[in-house]
Coordinates of C-alpha atoms in Angstrom, one line a residue:
X184 CA -0.1 6.5 -1.2
X185 CA 3.2 6.9 0.3
X186 CA 4.5 3.3 0.4
X187 CA 7.2 1.0 -0.6
X188 CA 7.8 0.9 -4.4
X189 CA 10.0 -2.3 -4.3
X190 CA 9.5 -5.7 -2.8
X191 CA 12.6 -6.1 -0.6
X192 CA 13.7 -9.3 1.2
X193 CA 13.5 -8.8 4.9
X194 CA 11.0 -6.0 4.5
X195 CA 9.3 -4.7 7.7
X196 CA 5.7 -4.2 6.6
X197 CA 4.5 -7.1 8.8
X198 CA 6.4 -5.8 11.9
X199 CA 5.2 -2.0 11.5
X200 CA 2.7 -2.3 14.2
X201 CA 5.3 -3.5 16.7
X202 CA 8.0 -1.0 15.5
X203 CA 5.5 1.9 15.7
X204 CA 4.5 0.9 19.2
X205 CA 8.2 0.8 20.3
X206 CA 9.3 4.1 18.7
X207 CA 10.2 6.9 21.1
X208 CA 7.3 9.1 22.0
X209 CA 9.4 12.1 21.0
X210 CA 12.6 12.5 18.9
X211 CA 14.5 14.9 16.9
X212 CA 15.8 13.7 13.5
X213 CA 15.1 10.2 12.2
X214 CA 18.0 8.1 10.8
X215 CA 17.6 4.8 8.9
X216 CA 21.1 3.7 7.6
X217 CA 19.8 0.3 6.1
X218 CA 16.7 1.8 4.4
X219 CA 16.1 -1.1 2.0
X220 CA 12.6 -1.0 0.6
X221 CA 11.5 1.8 3.1
X222 CA 8.6 0.3 4.8
X223 CA 9.3 1.8 8.1
X224 CA 10.4 5.3 6.7
X225 CA 7.2 5.5 4.7
X226 CA 5.0 4.4 7.7
X227 CA 6.4 6.8 10.0
X228 CA 7.0 9.6 7.4
X229 CA 9.4 11.7 9.8
X230 CA 9.7 15.3 8.8
X231 CA 13.5 15.3 9.4
X232 CA 15.3 12.3 8.1
X233 CA 18.6 10.7 7.0
X234 CA 18.3 7.6 4.9
X235 CA 21.1 5.5 3.6
X236 CA 21.9 2.2 1.9
X237 CA 25.0 0.3 0.9
X238 CA 23.3 -0.6 -2.4
X239 CA 24.1 2.1 -4.9
X240 CA 21.5 0.9 -7.4
X241 CA 18.8 1.1 -4.8
X242 CA 19.7 4.6 -3.6
X243 CA 19.8 5.6 -7.3
X244 CA 16.1 4.7 -7.5
X245 CA 15.4 6.8 -4.5
X246 CA 17.1 9.8 -6.0
X247 CA 15.4 9.3 -9.4
X248 CA 12.0 9.1 -7.7
X249 CA 12.8 12.2 -5.7
X250 CA 14.1 14.2 -8.7
X251 CA 12.5 13.0 -12.0
X252 CA 9.5 10.9 -11.1
X253 CA 7.7 11.7 -14.4
X254 CA 10.6 10.6 -16.6
X255 CA 10.8 7.4 -14.5
X256 CA 7.2 6.5 -15.2
X257 CA 7.6 7.3 -18.8
X258 CA 10.5 4.9 -19.0
X259 CA 8.8 2.2 -17.0
X260 CA 6.0 2.1 -19.6
X261 CA 8.4 0.9 -22.2
X262 CA 9.0 -2.5 -20.5
X263 CA 7.6 -5.7 -21.4
X264 CA 6.5 -8.7 -19.4
X265 CA 8.1 -11.2 -21.5
X266 CA 10.9 -13.7 -20.6
X267 CA 13.4 -12.9 -23.5
X268 CA 13.0 -9.2 -22.9
X269 CA 13.5 -9.8 -19.2
X270 CA 16.7 -11.6 -19.7
X271 CA 17.9 -8.8 -22.0
X272 CA 17.3 -6.2 -19.5
X273 CA 18.8 -8.3 -16.7
X274 CA 22.1 -8.9 -18.7
X275 CA 22.7 -5.1 -19.1
X276 CA 24.8 -5.1 -15.9
X277 CA 27.1 -7.6 -17.5
X278 CA 28.1 -4.9 -20.3
X279 CA 30.9 -2.3 -19.8
X280 CA 28.4 0.3 -21.1
X281 CA 26.1 -0.2 -18.1
X282 CA 28.2 2.4 -16.1
X283 CA 27.0 5.0 -18.7
X284 CA 23.4 4.1 -18.6
X285 CA 21.3 7.2 -17.5
X286 CA 20.1 7.2 -13.9
X287 CA 16.4 7.1 -15.0
X288 CA 17.0 4.0 -17.1
X289 CA 19.0 2.3 -14.3
X290 CA 16.2 3.0 -11.9
X291 CA 13.5 1.8 -14.4
X292 CA 15.5 -1.4 -14.9
X293 CA 15.7 -2.1 -11.2
X294 CA 12.0 -1.5 -10.6
X295 CA 11.0 -3.7 -13.6
X296 CA 13.3 -6.5 -12.6
X297 CA 12.1 -6.4 -9.0
X298 CA 8.5 -6.6 -10.0
X299 CA 8.9 -9.4 -12.7
X300 CA 11.5 -11.5 -11.2
X301 CA 10.9 -14.7 -9.3
X302 CA 9.4 -13.9 -5.9
X303 CA 10.6 -10.3 -6.1
X304 CA 14.0 -11.4 -5.0
X305 CA 16.6 -8.8 -5.3
X306 CA 19.8 -10.8 -5.4
X307 CA 23.2 -10.1 -7.0
X308 CA 26.2 -12.5 -7.5
X309 CA 29.8 -12.0 -6.4
X310 CA 30.4 -9.7 -9.4
X311 CA 27.4 -7.5 -8.4
X312 CA 25.2 -8.7 -11.3
X313 CA 21.4 -9.2 -10.8
X314 CA 20.9 -12.9 -11.2
X315 CA 17.2 -13.6 -10.1
X316 CA 15.3 -15.5 -12.9
X317 CA 12.1 -14.4 -14.6
X318 CA 8.9 -14.8 -12.4
X319 CA 6.3 -15.5 -15.1
X320 CA 3.7 -13.3 -13.4
X321 CA 0.4 -12.4 -15.6
X322 CA 0.1 -8.7 -14.6
X323 CA 3.0 -7.4 -12.6
X324 CA 2.5 -3.8 -11.4
X325 CA 5.9 -2.3 -12.4
X326 CA 4.5 1.1 -13.4
X327 CA 2.6 2.1 -10.2
X328 CA 2.6 5.9 -11.0
X329 CA 0.5 7.1 -8.1
X330 CA 2.9 5.6 -5.4
X331 CA 5.9 6.8 -7.3
X332 CA 4.6 10.4 -7.4
X333 CA 3.5 10.4 -3.7
X334 CA 6.8 9.0 -2.6
X335 CA 8.5 11.7 -4.7
X336 CA 6.5 14.4 -3.0
X337 CA 7.4 13.1 0.4
X338 CA 11.1 12.7 -0.5
X339 CA 11.3 16.3 -1.6
X340 CA 10.7 17.4 2.0
X341 CA 13.8 19.8 2.4
X342 CA 15.0 18.1 5.5
X343 CA 15.3 14.6 4.1
X344 CA 18.9 13.4 3.0
X345 CA 19.5 10.5 0.8
X346 CA 22.9 8.9 1.2
X347 CA 24.9 6.0 -0.3
X348 CA 27.7 5.6 2.2
X349 CA 29.0 3.3 5.1
X350 CA 26.3 3.2 7.8
X351 CA 28.5 4.4 10.4
X352 CA 29.3 7.5 8.4
X353 CA 25.5 8.1 7.7
X354 CA 25.1 8.1 11.6
X355 CA 28.0 10.5 12.3
X356 CA 25.9 13.5 13.1
X357 CA 23.2 11.8 15.0
X358 CA 22.9 13.5 18.4
X359 CA 21.1 13.3 21.7
X360 CA 17.3 12.5 21.4
X361 CA 17.6 11.7 17.7
X362 CA 16.1 8.2 16.7
X363 CA 17.9 5.6 14.7
X364 CA 16.1 2.5 13.3
X365 CA 18.7 -0.2 12.2
X366 CA 17.7 -3.1 9.9
X367 CA 21.0 -4.7 9.0
X368 CA 21.5 -7.9 7.2
X369 CA 20.3 -10.5 9.7
X370 CA 22.5 -13.0 11.5
X371 CA 21.6 -16.4 10.0
X372 CA 19.6 -18.8 12.2
X373 CA 21.4 -21.6 10.2
X374 CA 24.0 -21.9 7.4
X375 CA 21.2 -22.6 4.9
X376 CA 19.3 -19.5 6.1
X377 CA 22.0 -17.0 5.3
X378 CA 21.1 -14.5 2.7
X379 CA 23.3 -11.5 2.0
X380 CA 22.7 -11.0 -1.8
X381 CA 21.6 -7.4 -1.7
X382 CA 25.1 -6.2 -2.4
X383 CA 28.5 -7.7 -3.2
X384 CA 30.1 -9.3 -0.2
X385 CA 27.9 -9.9 2.8
X386 CA 27.8 -9.9 6.6
X387 CA 29.4 -12.1 9.2
X388 CA 29.9 -12.1 12.9
X389 CA 32.6 -9.4 12.8
X390 CA 30.2 -7.2 10.9
X391 CA 27.5 -7.8 13.6
X392 CA 30.0 -7.1 16.5
X393 CA 31.0 -3.8 14.5
X394 CA 27.2 -2.8 14.5
X395 CA 26.9 -3.5 18.2
X396 CA 29.9 -1.2 18.8
X397 CA 28.3 1.6 16.8
X398 CA 25.1 1.0 18.9
X399 CA 27.3 1.4 22.0
X400 CA 28.6 4.7 20.5
X401 CA 25.0 6.0 19.8
X402 CA 23.9 5.1 23.4
X403 CA 26.9 6.9 24.8
X404 CA 25.8 10.0 22.8
X405 CA 22.2 9.8 24.1
X406 CA 20.8 8.8 20.6
X407 CA 17.8 6.4 20.8
X408 CA 18.2 3.3 18.7
X409 CA 15.8 0.5 17.7
X410 CA 17.4 -2.5 16.0
X411 CA 15.8 -5.5 14.3
X412 CA 17.7 -8.9 13.8
X413 CA 17.2 -12.6 14.1
X414 CA 16.5 -14.1 17.4
X415 CA 19.7 -16.1 17.8
X416 CA 22.0 -16.7 21.0
X417 CA 24.6 -14.8 19.2
X418 CA 22.5 -11.6 18.8
X419 CA 21.0 -12.0 22.2
X420 CA 24.5 -12.1 23.8
X421 CA 25.8 -9.2 21.8
X422 CA 22.9 -7.0 23.0
X423 CA 22.5 -8.4 26.6
X424 CA 22.9 -4.8 28.0
X425 CA 19.9 -3.5 26.1
X426 CA 16.1 -4.2 26.1
X427 CA 15.3 -7.2 23.9
X428 CA 11.8 -7.8 22.6
X429 CA 10.9 -11.1 20.7
X430 CA 8.4 -10.7 17.9
X431 CA 7.0 -13.1 15.3
X432 CA 7.6 -12.6 11.6
X433 CA 7.0 -14.6 8.5
X434 CA 10.0 -15.1 6.3
X435 CA 10.4 -17.1 3.0
X436 CA 14.1 -17.0 2.2
X437 CA 15.5 -20.3 3.1
X438 CA 16.9 -23.2 0.9
X439 CA 15.1 -25.6 3.3
X440 CA 11.3 -25.2 2.8
X441 CA 10.5 -26.7 6.2
X442 CA 12.3 -23.7 7.7
X443 CA 10.2 -21.1 6.0
X444 CA 7.2 -19.6 7.9
X445 CA 6.9 -17.9 11.1
X446 CA 10.1 -17.3 13.1
X447 CA 11.1 -15.4 16.1
X448 CA 12.9 -12.0 15.6
X449 CA 14.4 -9.5 18.0
X450 CA 13.7 -5.8 18.4
X451 CA 16.4 -4.3 20.5
X452 CA 16.4 -0.9 21.9
X453 CA 18.3 1.5 24.4
X454 CA 15.3 3.3 25.8
X455 CA 12.2 2.5 28.0

């Protein structure tokens, strides 16, 4: 029952077998600085882990599930699968009072919107406001109490840390033989394929170069890393000094429908 509680664009459920087969046979602590929906974390379920994400609303959900799962389920029950209600809830982050909304209500809102919005697409505009439209699903499962409680039990493992900091800071204490899985915003395969709507701003080539430099530092410290990214010449050149494996994945975020479907992706590591 320990499984992702959100649908997250770029989620790694379909690559779990490949990632599992490539993880180190032995490692110390586990780090996932771009945790997203947590598919890899919940599949591996390491006993010592540091997870992090730049999305403060997402990390609030993780903390609420860990600390107050029963209160979260009670709040989720109050939501309605109805368009006018959806847009009222979606509009809350446009209001000055949103900052004062209790953590449980904010977490409940995000899960509800994620499960009822179009295609489960978490996306914010340049002001950081959720802007995906209503999905019109008949019976969306936005309560899912068994999964929330199972994830809560796992996250209460004493040696699991949950952070909301810059990814490099989250990796600051990773040491020799620790294992880092990196799932950053992907480098676009084309201009129309670019999607960086998880948080305000986005990633460009300079961000990808900075991440490669962080990987170089991890490698120098003896930290094992596995990184996923798009199979583009730019990424291939960046990580030419490491082991690059090509895998197939199905992706649906592209404004050009003809470019949706099965695509090549890279899994890159610094160990044999």
